[in-house]
PDB file of C-alpha atoms in Angstrom:
ATOM      1  CA  MET W   1      -7.473  12.312 -11.480  1.00  0.00           C
ATOM      2  CA  ASN W   2      -5.432  12.941 -14.700  1.00  0.00           C
ATOM      3  CA  HIS W   3      -2.995  15.275 -13.089  1.00  0.00           C
ATOM      4  CA  PRO W   4       0.511  13.820 -13.083  1.00  0.00           C
ATOM      5  CA  VAL W   5       0.964  14.127  -9.338  1.00  0.00           C
ATOM      6  CA  VAL W   6      -2.325  12.443  -8.431  1.00  0.00           C
ATOM      7  CA  SER W   7      -1.839   9.686 -11.163  1.00  0.00           C
ATOM      8  CA  ALA W   8       1.686   8.884  -9.795  1.00  0.00           C
ATOM      9  CA  LEU W   9       0.842   9.067  -5.993  1.00  0.00           C
ATOM     10  CA  PHE W  10      -2.583   7.375  -6.032  1.00  0.00           C
ATOM     11  CA  PRO W  11      -1.258   3.803  -6.716  1.00  0.00           C
ATOM     12  CA  VAL W  12       1.252   4.316  -3.809  1.00  0.00           C
ATOM     13  CA  VAL W  13      -1.573   5.496  -1.428  1.00  0.00           C
ATOM     14  CA  LEU W  14      -3.801   2.590  -2.511  1.00  0.00           C
ATOM     15  CA  LEU W  15      -1.092  -0.078  -2.005  1.00  0.00           C
ATOM     16  CA  ILE W  16      -0.348   1.293   1.505  1.00  0.00           C
ATOM     17  CA  ALA W  17      -4.215   1.335   2.233  1.00  0.00           C
ATOM     18  CA  ILE W  18      -4.335  -2.294   1.132  1.00  0.00           C
ATOM     19  CA  GLY W  19      -1.583  -3.119   3.547  1.00  0.00           C
ATOM     20  CA  VAL W  20      -3.505  -1.263   6.334  1.00  0.00           C
ATOM     21  CA  LEU W  21      -6.645  -3.305   5.659  1.00  0.00           C
ATOM     22  CA  ALA W  22      -4.688  -6.677   5.470  1.00  0.00           C
ATOM     23  CA  GLY W  23      -3.080  -5.794   8.847  1.00  0.00           C
ATOM     24  CA  ARG W  24      -6.285  -4.806  10.621  1.00  0.00           C
ATOM     25  CA  LEU W  25      -7.984  -7.956   9.333  1.00  0.00           C
ATOM     26  CA  ARG W  26      -4.982  -9.892  10.632  1.00  0.00           C
ATOM     27  CA  TRP W  27      -4.340 -11.392   7.218  1.00  0.00           C
ATOM     28  CA  VAL W  28      -0.617 -10.724   7.758  1.00  0.00           C
ATOM     29  CA  SER W  29       0.866 -11.211  11.222  1.00  0.00           C
ATOM     30  CA  ALA W  30       3.765  -9.273  12.765  1.00  0.00           C
ATOM     31  CA  THR W  31       5.914 -12.384  12.386  1.00  0.00           C
ATOM     32  CA  ALA W  32       5.073 -12.528   8.677  1.00  0.00           C
ATOM     33  CA  VAL W  33       6.237  -8.892   8.214  1.00  0.00           C
ATOM     34  CA  LYS W  34       9.746  -9.763   9.345  1.00  0.00           C
ATOM     35  CA  ASP W  35       9.707 -12.760   6.977  1.00  0.00           C
ATOM     36  CA  LEU W  36       8.361 -10.687   4.018  1.00  0.00           C
ATOM     37  CA  SER W  37      10.992  -8.023   4.868  1.00  0.00           C
ATOM     38  CA  ASN W  38      13.733 -10.569   4.519  1.00  0.00           C
ATOM     39  CA  LEU W  39      12.161 -11.787   1.253  1.00  0.00           C
ATOM     40  CA  VAL W  40      12.074  -8.181  -0.148  1.00  0.00           C
ATOM     41  CA  PHE W  41      15.504  -7.266   1.163  1.00  0.00           C
ATOM     42  CA  MET W  42      17.391 -10.586   0.360  1.00  0.00           C
ATOM     43  CA  VAL W  43      15.632 -11.561  -2.965  1.00  0.00           C
ATOM     44  CA  LEU W  44      13.441  -8.829  -4.555  1.00  0.00           C
ATOM     45  CA  ALA W  45      15.714  -5.787  -3.997  1.00  0.00           C
ATOM     46  CA  PRO W  46      18.948  -7.545  -5.222  1.00  0.00           C
ATOM     47  CA  ALA W  47      17.177  -8.641  -8.414  1.00  0.00           C
ATOM     48  CA  LEU W  48      15.937  -5.035  -9.073  1.00  0.00           C
ATOM     49  CA  LEU W  49      19.323  -3.449  -8.235  1.00  0.00           C
ATOM     50  CA  PHE W  50      21.374  -5.817 -10.224  1.00  0.00           C
ATOM     51  CA  ARG W  51      19.182  -5.665 -13.293  1.00  0.00           C
ATOM     52  CA  THR W  52      19.089  -1.821 -13.181  1.00  0.00           C
ATOM     53  CA  MET W  53      22.815  -1.425 -12.819  1.00  0.00           C
ATOM     54  CA  ALA W  54      23.580  -4.187 -15.356  1.00  0.00           C
ATOM     55  CA  THR W  55      22.079  -2.029 -18.160  1.00  0.00           C
ATOM     56  CA  ALA W  56      23.892   1.141 -16.954  1.00  0.00           C
ATOM     57  CA  HIS W  57      26.675   2.493 -19.010  1.00  0.00           C
ATOM     58  CA  GLY W  58      29.093   5.218 -17.819  1.00  0.00           C
ATOM     59  CA  GLY W  59      29.055   7.020 -21.101  1.00  0.00           C
ATOM     60  CA  GLN W  60      25.406   7.732 -20.808  1.00  0.00           C
ATOM     61  CA  LEU W  61      25.637   9.448 -17.469  1.00  0.00           C
ATOM     62  CA  GLU W  62      25.512  13.235 -17.123  1.00  0.00           C
ATOM     63  CA  ILE W  63      28.237  13.932 -14.608  1.00  0.00           C
ATOM     64  CA  ARG W  64      27.336  17.507 -13.475  1.00  0.00           C
ATOM     65  CA  PRO W  65      23.600  16.886 -12.557  1.00  0.00           C
ATOM     66  CA  LEU W  66      24.768  13.684 -10.735  1.00  0.00           C
ATOM     67  CA  ALA W  67      27.317  15.590  -8.753  1.00  0.00           C
ATOM     68  CA  VAL W  68      24.882  18.338  -7.759  1.00  0.00           C
ATOM     69  CA  TYR W  69      21.947  15.889  -6.977  1.00  0.00           C
ATOM     70  CA  PHE W  70      24.058  13.537  -4.761  1.00  0.00           C
ATOM     71  CA  GLY W  71      26.029  16.283  -3.228  1.00  0.00           C
ATOM     72  CA  VAL W  72      22.864  17.972  -2.032  1.00  0.00           C
ATOM     73  CA  ALA W  73      21.340  14.652  -0.825  1.00  0.00           C
ATOM     74  CA  LEU W  74      24.430  13.688   1.116  1.00  0.00           C
ATOM     75  CA  ALA W  75      24.698  17.197   2.610  1.00  0.00           C
ATOM     76  CA  VAL W  76      20.994  16.763   3.899  1.00  0.00           C
ATOM     77  CA  TYR W  77      21.746  13.350   5.160  1.00  0.00           C
ATOM     78  CA  PHE W  78      24.928  14.279   7.198  1.00  0.00           C
ATOM     79  CA  ALA W  79      23.240  17.505   8.440  1.00  0.00           C
ATOM     80  CA  MET W  80      20.332  15.514   9.809  1.00  0.00           C
ATOM     81  CA  LEU W  81      22.702  12.942  11.248  1.00  0.00           C
ATOM     82  CA  ALA W  82      24.620  15.643  13.001  1.00  0.00           C
ATOM     83  CA  TRP W  83      21.386  17.164  14.315  1.00  0.00           C
ATOM     84  CA  LEU W  84      19.798  13.793  15.454  1.00  0.00           C
ATOM     85  CA  GLY W  85      23.062  12.261  16.884  1.00  0.00           C
ATOM     86  CA  PHE W  86      25.225   9.399  15.576  1.00  0.00           C
ATOM     87  CA  THR W  87      23.146   6.263  16.353  1.00  0.00           C
ATOM     88  CA  ARG W  88      21.514   3.614  14.284  1.00  0.00           C
ATOM     89  CA  ARG W  89      18.070   5.197  14.786  1.00  0.00           C
ATOM     90  CA  SER W  90      19.426   8.603  13.627  1.00  0.00           C
ATOM     91  CA  ALA W  91      21.125   7.137  10.535  1.00  0.00           C
ATOM     92  CA  VAL W  92      17.877   5.592   9.395  1.00  0.00           C
ATOM     93  CA  LEU W  93      15.798   8.649  10.036  1.00  0.00           C
ATOM     94  CA  ALA W  94      18.387  10.712   8.204  1.00  0.00           C
ATOM     95  CA  LEU W  95      18.168   8.385   5.320  1.00  0.00           C
ATOM     96  CA  ALA W  96      14.362   9.081   5.233  1.00  0.00           C
ATOM     97  CA  SER W  97      15.126  12.839   4.979  1.00  0.00           C
ATOM     98  CA  MET W  98      16.698  12.464   1.612  1.00  0.00           C
ATOM     99  CA  PHE W  99      15.963   9.138  -0.042  1.00  0.00           C
ATOM    100  CA  SER W 100      13.215   9.565  -2.660  1.00  0.00           C
ATOM    101  CA  ASN W 101      10.721   7.118  -4.126  1.00  0.00           C
ATOM    102  CA  THR W 102      12.328   7.758  -7.567  1.00  0.00           C
ATOM    103  CA  VAL W 103      11.112   4.611  -9.342  1.00  0.00           C
ATOM    104  CA  MET W 104       7.603   3.856  -8.273  1.00  0.00           C
ATOM    105  CA  ILE W 105       6.471   7.460  -8.105  1.00  0.00           C
ATOM    106  CA  GLY W 106       9.172   9.343  -9.933  1.00  0.00           C
ATOM    107  CA  VAL W 107       9.003   7.381 -13.209  1.00  0.00           C
ATOM    108  CA  PRO W 108       5.361   7.628 -13.963  1.00  0.00           C
ATOM    109  CA  LEU W 109       5.229  11.339 -12.644  1.00  0.00           C
ATOM    110  CA  VAL W 110       8.225  12.567 -14.737  1.00  0.00           C
ATOM    111  CA  GLY W 111       7.059  10.537 -17.782  1.00  0.00           C
ATOM    112  CA  LEU W 112       3.639  12.145 -17.719  1.00  0.00           C
ATOM    113  CA  ALA W 113       5.098  15.594 -17.055  1.00  0.00           C
ATOM    114  CA  TYR W 114       8.214  15.783 -19.214  1.00  0.00           C
ATOM    115  CA  GLY W 115       8.239  12.701 -21.516  1.00  0.00           C
ATOM    116  CA  GLU W 116      11.393  11.112 -22.827  1.00  0.00           C
ATOM    117  CA  ARG W 117      13.633  14.184 -22.093  1.00  0.00           C
ATOM    118  CA  GLY W 118      12.710  14.087 -18.490  1.00  0.00           C
ATOM    119  CA  LEU W 119      13.038  10.323 -18.104  1.00  0.00           C
ATOM    120  CA  PHE W 120      16.468  10.343 -19.534  1.00  0.00           C
ATOM    121  CA  THR W 121      17.613  12.727 -16.726  1.00  0.00           C
ATOM    122  CA  LEU W 122      15.607  10.607 -14.185  1.00  0.00           C
ATOM    123  CA  PHE W 123      17.134   7.296 -15.326  1.00  0.00           C
ATOM    124  CA  THR W 124      20.541   8.907 -15.122  1.00  0.00           C
ATOM    125  CA  LEU W 125      19.902   9.624 -11.415  1.00  0.00           C
ATOM    126  CA  VAL W 126      18.126   6.344 -10.726  1.00  0.00           C
ATOM    127  CA  SER W 127      21.049   4.344 -12.400  1.00  0.00           C
ATOM    128  CA  VAL W 128      23.253   5.349  -9.457  1.00  0.00           C
ATOM    129  CA  HIS W 129      20.647   6.433  -6.783  1.00  0.00           C
ATOM    130  CA  ALA W 130      20.876   3.265  -4.777  1.00  0.00           C
ATOM    131  CA  LEU W 131      24.670   2.769  -5.359  1.00  0.00           C
ATOM    132  CA  VAL W 132      25.612   6.190  -3.819  1.00  0.00           C
ATOM    133  CA  LEU W 133      22.885   6.791  -1.217  1.00  0.00           C
ATOM    134  CA  LEU W 134      22.241   3.294   0.087  1.00  0.00           C
ATOM    135  CA  THR W 135      25.922   2.419   0.084  1.00  0.00           C
ATOM    136  CA  VAL W 136      26.745   5.454   2.140  1.00  0.00           C
ATOM    137  CA  ALA W 137      23.766   4.772   4.559  1.00  0.00           C
ATOM    138  CA  THR W 138      24.877   1.094   4.869  1.00  0.00           C
ATOM    139  CA  LEU W 139      28.479   2.203   5.824  1.00  0.00           C
ATOM    140  CA  VAL W 140      27.221   4.736   8.248  1.00  0.00           C
ATOM    141  CA  LEU W 141      24.880   2.150   9.877  1.00  0.00           C
ATOM    142  CA  GLU W 142      27.588  -0.464  10.191  1.00  0.00           C
ATOM    143  CA  PHE W 143      29.806   2.044  11.962  1.00  0.00           C
ATOM    144  CA  ALA W 144      26.907   2.972  14.282  1.00  0.00           C
ATOM    145  CA  VAL W 145      26.297  -0.728  15.009  1.00  0.00           C
ATOM    146  CA  ALA W 146      29.974  -1.235  15.782  1.00  0.00           C
ATOM    147  CA  ARG W 147      30.109   1.944  17.908  1.00  0.00           C
ATOM    148  CA  GLU W 148      26.930   0.832  19.916  1.00  0.00           C
ATOM    149  CA  ARG W 149      28.221  -2.615  20.457  1.00  0.00           C
ATOM    150  CA  GLY W 150      31.455  -1.322  21.732  1.00  0.00           C
ATOM    151  CA  ALA W 151      29.658   1.126  24.129  1.00  0.00           C
ATOM    152  CA  GLN W 152      27.545  -1.690  25.397  1.00  0.00           C
ATOM    153  CA  GLY W 153      30.498  -3.878  26.053  1.00  0.00           C
ATOM    154  CA  GLN W 154      29.473  -6.503  23.506  1.00  0.00           C
ATOM    155  CA  ALA W 155      32.709  -6.451  21.764  1.00  0.00           C
ATOM    156  CA  SER W 156      36.289  -5.747  22.898  1.00  0.00           C
ATOM    157  CA  PRO W 157      37.777  -2.414  21.885  1.00  0.00           C
ATOM    158  CA  ARG W 158      39.274  -2.661  18.365  1.00  0.00           C
ATOM    159  CA  HIS W 159      41.817  -0.654  16.664  1.00  0.00           C
ATOM    160  CA  ILE W 160      40.166   2.065  14.484  1.00  0.00           C
ATOM    161  CA  GLY W 161      41.780   0.394  11.348  1.00  0.00           C
ATOM    162  CA  VAL W 162      39.957  -2.896  12.297  1.00  0.00           C
ATOM    163  CA  THR W 163      36.719  -1.134  12.857  1.00  0.00           C
ATOM    164  CA  VAL W 164      36.815   0.600   9.582  1.00  0.00           C
ATOM    165  CA  PHE W 165      37.773  -2.569   7.756  1.00  0.00           C
ATOM    166  CA  LEU W 166      34.904  -4.519   9.268  1.00  0.00           C
ATOM    167  CA  ALA W 167      32.362  -1.704   8.613  1.00  0.00           C
ATOM    168  CA  VAL W 168      33.434  -1.477   4.967  1.00  0.00           C
ATOM    169  CA  ARG W 169      33.365  -5.203   4.648  1.00  0.00           C
ATOM    170  CA  ASN W 170      29.814  -5.425   6.120  1.00  0.00           C
ATOM    171  CA  ALA W 171      28.766  -2.574   3.926  1.00  0.00           C
ATOM    172  CA  VAL W 172      29.962  -4.234   0.725  1.00  0.00           C
ATOM    173  CA  ILE W 173      28.893  -7.840   1.557  1.00  0.00           C
ATOM    174  CA  HIS W 174      25.349  -6.733   2.029  1.00  0.00           C
ATOM    175  CA  PRO W 175      22.165  -7.325  -0.103  1.00  0.00           C
ATOM    176  CA  VAL W 176      22.038  -3.711  -1.235  1.00  0.00           C
ATOM    177  CA  PRO W 177      25.531  -2.642  -2.366  1.00  0.00           C
ATOM    178  CA  LEU W 178      26.667  -6.135  -3.498  1.00  0.00           C
ATOM    179  CA  PRO W 179      24.063  -6.560  -6.333  1.00  0.00           C
ATOM    180  CA  ILE W 180      24.721  -2.925  -7.322  1.00  0.00           C
ATOM    181  CA  LEU W 181      28.513  -3.563  -7.684  1.00  0.00           C
ATOM    182  CA  ALA W 182      27.979  -6.840  -9.395  1.00  0.00           C
ATOM    183  CA  GLY W 183      25.486  -5.169 -11.809  1.00  0.00           C
ATOM    184  CA  LEU W 184      28.021  -2.417 -12.580  1.00  0.00           C
ATOM    185  CA  ALA W 185      30.746  -4.934 -13.194  1.00  0.00           C
ATOM    186  CA  PHE W 186      28.559  -6.937 -15.542  1.00  0.00           C
ATOM    187  CA  ALA W 187      27.569  -3.693 -17.438  1.00  0.00           C
ATOM    188  CA  GLN W 188      31.281  -3.108 -18.184  1.00  0.00           C
ATOM    189  CA  THR W 189      31.530  -6.412 -20.210  1.00  0.00           C
ATOM    190  CA  GLY W 190      29.023  -5.060 -22.802  1.00  0.00           C
ATOM    191  CA  TRP W 191      27.190  -8.389 -22.619  1.00  0.00           C
ATOM    192  CA  GLY W 192      23.329  -8.562 -22.503  1.00  0.00           C
ATOM    193  CA  ILE W 193      21.627 -10.502 -19.780  1.00  0.00           C
ATOM    194  CA  PRO W 194      20.209 -13.816 -21.360  1.00  0.00           C
ATOM    195  CA  VAL W 195      16.401 -13.717 -21.724  1.00  0.00           C
ATOM    196  CA  MET W 196      16.002 -16.823 -19.558  1.00  0.00           C
ATOM    197  CA  ILE W 197      17.743 -15.045 -16.679  1.00  0.00           C
ATOM    198  CA  ASP W 198      16.589 -11.390 -17.366  1.00  0.00           C
ATOM    199  CA  LYS W 199      12.884 -12.269 -17.368  1.00  0.00           C
ATOM    200  CA  PRO W 200      12.879 -13.760 -13.704  1.00  0.00           C
ATOM    201  CA  LEU W 201      14.988 -10.921 -12.559  1.00  0.00           C
ATOM    202  CA  GLN W 202      12.543  -8.475 -14.143  1.00  0.00           C
ATOM    203  CA  LEU W 203       9.574 -10.165 -12.480  1.00  0.00           C
ATOM    204  CA  LEU W 204      11.251 -10.180  -9.030  1.00  0.00           C
ATOM    205  CA  GLY W 205      12.200  -6.458  -9.441  1.00  0.00           C
ATOM    206  CA  GLN W 206       8.632  -5.618 -10.421  1.00  0.00           C
ATOM    207  CA  ALA W 207       7.359  -7.211  -7.163  1.00  0.00           C
ATOM    208  CA  PHE W 208       9.644  -5.121  -5.024  1.00  0.00           C
ATOM    209  CA  GLY W 209       7.799  -1.896  -4.892  1.00  0.00           C
ATOM    210  CA  PRO W 210       4.180  -3.198  -4.446  1.00  0.00           C
ATOM    211  CA  ILE W 211       5.141  -5.607  -1.757  1.00  0.00           C
ATOM    212  CA  ALA W 212       7.283  -3.128   0.014  1.00  0.00           C
ATOM    213  CA  LEU W 213       4.460  -0.545   0.146  1.00  0.00           C
ATOM    214  CA  VAL W 214       1.885  -3.140   1.259  1.00  0.00           C
ATOM    215  CA  MET W 215       4.233  -4.059   4.091  1.00  0.00           C
ATOM    216  CA  VAL W 216       4.331  -0.270   5.088  1.00  0.00           C
ATOM    217  CA  GLY W 217       0.571  -0.452   5.361  1.00  0.00           C
ATOM    218  CA  VAL W 218       0.602  -3.607   7.411  1.00  0.00           C
ATOM    219  CA  THR W 219       3.090  -2.117   9.832  1.00  0.00           C
ATOM    220  CA  LEU W 220       1.048   1.112   9.979  1.00  0.00           C
ATOM    221  CA  ALA W 221      -2.109  -0.866  11.029  1.00  0.00           C
ATOM    222  CA  ALA W 222      -0.192  -2.140  14.133  1.00  0.00           C
ATOM    223  CA  ASN W 223       1.490   1.210  14.781  1.00  0.00           C
ATOM    224  CA  PRO W 224      -0.835   4.226  14.001  1.00  0.00           C
ATOM    225  CA  VAL W 225       0.796   7.408  12.729  1.00  0.00           C
ATOM    226  CA  GLY W 226      -0.548   9.444  15.639  1.00  0.00           C
ATOM    227  CA  THR W 227       2.093   8.062  18.164  1.00  0.00           C
ATOM    228  CA  HIS W 228       4.875   9.214  15.876  1.00  0.00           C
ATOM    229  CA  LEU W 229       3.162  12.066  14.132  1.00  0.00           C
ATOM    230  CA  ARG W 230       5.523  14.909  15.283  1.00  0.00           C
ATOM    231  CA  GLU W 231       8.741  13.112  14.529  1.00  0.00           C
ATOM    232  CA  ALA W 232       7.281  11.855  11.120  1.00  0.00           C
ATOM    233  CA  LEU W 233       6.174  15.459  10.287  1.00  0.00           C
ATOM    234  CA  VAL W 234       9.680  16.873  10.957  1.00  0.00           C
ATOM    235  CA  ILE W 235      11.360  14.325   8.857  1.00  0.00           C
ATOM    236  CA  SER W 236       8.693  14.711   6.100  1.00  0.00           C
ATOM    237  CA  LEU W 237       9.082  18.448   6.028  1.00  0.00           C
ATOM    238  CA  ALA W 238      12.944  18.070   5.567  1.00  0.00           C
ATOM    239  CA  LYS W 239      12.342  15.488   2.760  1.00  0.00           C
ATOM    240  CA  ASN W 240       9.479  17.097   0.918  1.00  0.00           C
ATOM    241  CA  LEU W 241      10.386  20.763   1.343  1.00  0.00           C
ATOM    242  CA  LEU W 242      13.971  21.433   2.579  1.00  0.00           C
ATOM    243  CA  HIS W 243      15.635  18.775   0.205  1.00  0.00           C
ATOM    244  CA  PRO W 244      14.063  20.182  -3.023  1.00  0.00           C
ATOM    245  CA  ALA W 245      14.648  23.840  -1.957  1.00  0.00           C
ATOM    246  CA  LEU W 246      18.348  23.136  -1.458  1.00  0.00           C
ATOM    247  CA  MET W 247      18.437  21.210  -4.724  1.00  0.00           C
ATOM    248  CA  ALA W 248      16.984  24.099  -6.652  1.00  0.00           C
ATOM    249  CA  ALA W 249      19.241  26.617  -5.078  1.00  0.00           C
ATOM    250  CA  ALA W 250      22.382  24.491  -5.809  1.00  0.00           C
ATOM    251  CA  GLY W 251      21.215  23.729  -9.359  1.00  0.00           C
ATOM    252  CA  TRP W 252      20.627  27.439 -10.097  1.00  0.00           C
ATOM    253  CA  ALA W 253      23.933  28.424  -8.579  1.00  0.00           C
ATOM    254  CA  LEU W 254      25.780  25.943 -10.745  1.00  0.00           C
ATOM    255  CA  GLY W 255      24.069  26.862 -13.931  1.00  0.00           C
ATOM    256  CA  LEU W 256      21.746  23.985 -14.428  1.00  0.00           C
ATOM    257  CA  GLN W 257      18.329  24.858 -16.041  1.00  0.00           C
ATOM    258  CA  GLY W 258      15.418  23.461 -18.052  1.00  0.00           C
ATOM    259  CA  VAL W 259      14.150  20.019 -17.862  1.00  0.00           C
ATOM    260  CA  THR W 260      17.380  18.639 -16.240  1.00  0.00           C
ATOM    261  CA  LEU W 261      17.030  20.991 -13.301  1.00  0.00           C
ATOM    262  CA  ALA W 262      13.198  20.422 -13.141  1.00  0.00           C
ATOM    263  CA  VAL W 263      13.560  16.711 -12.897  1.00  0.00           C
ATOM    264  CA  MET W 264      16.300  17.060 -10.236  1.00  0.00           C
ATOM    265  CA  VAL W 265      14.131  19.223  -8.056  1.00  0.00           C
ATOM    266  CA  ILE W 266      11.002  17.069  -8.577  1.00  0.00           C
ATOM    267  CA  ALA W 267      13.021  13.895  -7.619  1.00  0.00           C
ATOM    268  CA  ALA W 268      14.138  15.588  -4.379  1.00  0.00           C
ATOM    269  CA  SER W 269      10.545  16.588  -3.708  1.00  0.00           C
ATOM    270  CA  LEU W 270       9.287  13.064  -3.890  1.00  0.00           C
ATOM    271  CA  PRO W 271       8.098  11.247  -0.690  1.00  0.00           C
ATOM    272  CA  VAL W 272      10.313   8.761   1.248  1.00  0.00           C
ATOM    273  CA  GLY W 273      11.265   5.583  -0.719  1.00  0.00           C
ATOM    274  CA  ALA W 274      10.341   2.176   0.568  1.00  0.00           C
ATOM    275  CA  ASN W 275      13.984   1.174   0.837  1.00  0.00           C
ATOM    276  CA  VAL W 276      14.244   3.318   3.965  1.00  0.00           C
ATOM    277  CA  PHE W 277      11.464   1.079   5.638  1.00  0.00           C
ATOM    278  CA  LEU W 278      13.458  -1.988   4.610  1.00  0.00           C
ATOM    279  CA  PHE W 279      16.544  -0.507   6.298  1.00  0.00           C
ATOM    280  CA  SER W 280      14.561   0.032   9.494  1.00  0.00           C
ATOM    281  CA  GLN W 281      13.467  -3.590   9.364  1.00  0.00           C
ATOM    282  CA  ARG W 282      16.951  -4.873   8.511  1.00  0.00           C
ATOM    283  CA  TYR W 283      18.669  -2.925  11.425  1.00  0.00           C
ATOM    284  CA  GLU W 284      15.639  -3.366  13.799  1.00  0.00           C
ATOM    285  CA  VAL W 285      15.343   0.318  14.630  1.00  0.00           C
ATOM    286  CA  ALA W 286      12.939   3.161  14.115  1.00  0.00           C
ATOM    287  CA  ARG W 287      10.404   0.832  12.400  1.00  0.00           C
ATOM    288  CA  GLU W 288       7.292   2.579  13.674  1.00  0.00           C
ATOM    289  CA  ALA W 289       8.703   6.043  13.034  1.00  0.00           C
ATOM    290  CA  VAL W 290       9.769   5.295   9.551  1.00  0.00           C
ATOM    291  CA  THR W 291       6.446   3.698   8.761  1.00  0.00           C
ATOM    292  CA  ALA W 292       4.638   6.874   9.974  1.00  0.00           C
ATOM    293  CA  THR W 293       7.146   8.955   7.974  1.00  0.00           C
ATOM    294  CA  VAL W 294       6.475   7.207   4.697  1.00  0.00           C
ATOM    295  CA  ALA W 295       2.726   7.628   5.249  1.00  0.00           C
ATOM    296  CA  VAL W 296       3.013  11.265   6.179  1.00  0.00           C
ATOM    297  CA  SER W 297       5.518  12.098   3.441  1.00  0.00           C
ATOM    298  CA  THR W 298       3.365  10.426   0.721  1.00  0.00           C
ATOM    299  CA  ALA W 299       0.362  12.414   1.921  1.00  0.00           C
ATOM    300  CA  LEU W 300       2.315  15.714   2.101  1.00  0.00           C
ATOM    301  CA  ALA W 301       3.791  15.057  -1.430  1.00  0.00           C
ATOM    302  CA  LEU W 302       0.341  15.620  -2.980  1.00  0.00           C
ATOM    303  CA  LEU W 303       0.795  19.287  -1.972  1.00  0.00           C
ATOM    304  CA  SER W 304       4.624  19.664  -2.060  1.00  0.00           C
ATOM    305  CA  VAL W 305       5.175  18.033  -5.458  1.00  0.00           C
ATOM    306  CA  SER W 306       2.364  20.006  -6.944  1.00  0.00           C
ATOM    307  CA  ALA W 307       3.765  23.172  -5.541  1.00  0.00           C
ATOM    308  CA  VAL W 308       7.246  22.413  -6.931  1.00  0.00           C
ATOM    309  CA  MET W 309       5.802  21.632 -10.364  1.00  0.00           C
ATOM    310  CA  LEU W 310       3.820  24.899 -10.370  1.00  0.00           C
ATOM    311  CA  LEU W 311       6.870  26.861  -9.315  1.00  0.00           C
ATOM    312  CA  LEU W 312       8.784  25.183 -12.106  1.00  0.00           C
ATOM    313  CA  GLY W 313       6.264  26.251 -14.622  1.00  0.00           C
ATOM    314  CA  LEU W 314       4.399  22.982 -15.217  1.00  0.00           C
ATOM    315  CA  ARG W 315       0.571  23.182 -15.047  1.00  0.00           C
TER     316      ARG W 315
END
């Protein structure tokens, strides 16, 4: 139980299990899940994202590891999107193939394994993780929504320039990118967040991970993994194995090494982050498949993350 992987993943598994129990005992209804999703997406996530970005300073960021990490992640994303086809469903499943649970699992895991040196690298990634990956995913999803509506005759054909403008606008005026951009802008002022504001933001942000994972469990109770096991397994293998393998290859090829490379590869090997589930709720697509993928990916991580850490020389 003291192994870093077990110590980091056990709370996640337990929270999902609590959600499954709550769902099977009907303590939380299907209607309530949608309302809770809105609460998490519109209140808790923005508080976490704004507070995280408001304390980020460009001078602290290591550019080369960032470029490699997000270059590989986006390559996986667009490769999966090309393989699955350009639809809302594919955009969400492709996000699951490369978006890691870097905070709830990554922070305790890296902290136990590598201490402050590892956490510095991880926080460098985390500081722009959502900004890069979720903003790109939002933009792709908005394009997919516009494309599907046009194909269904729900909107008159628009000039490509108008479509691009509306997709970008919807991607920015959105509960994920907007607080990130606001936080980044605030960070540039050099001001500190007043304690009376910072404390509520901190409490709201801390509630994000647990509630999101309990919601995964509630949804899982209503939609067992079995019906989506094959699809969940394919996405989980891409997330837990292909993603870190490509990250390691790219890092080595570009001369990264030591703790920096180790943390990047471990971050890539982590299971699917809860934000993907929230995107599936927000865009009302692939909810059951994403729920199953989060569960399968988390279980697979007990083996995949352990294997990655052993290959990296951590015992």
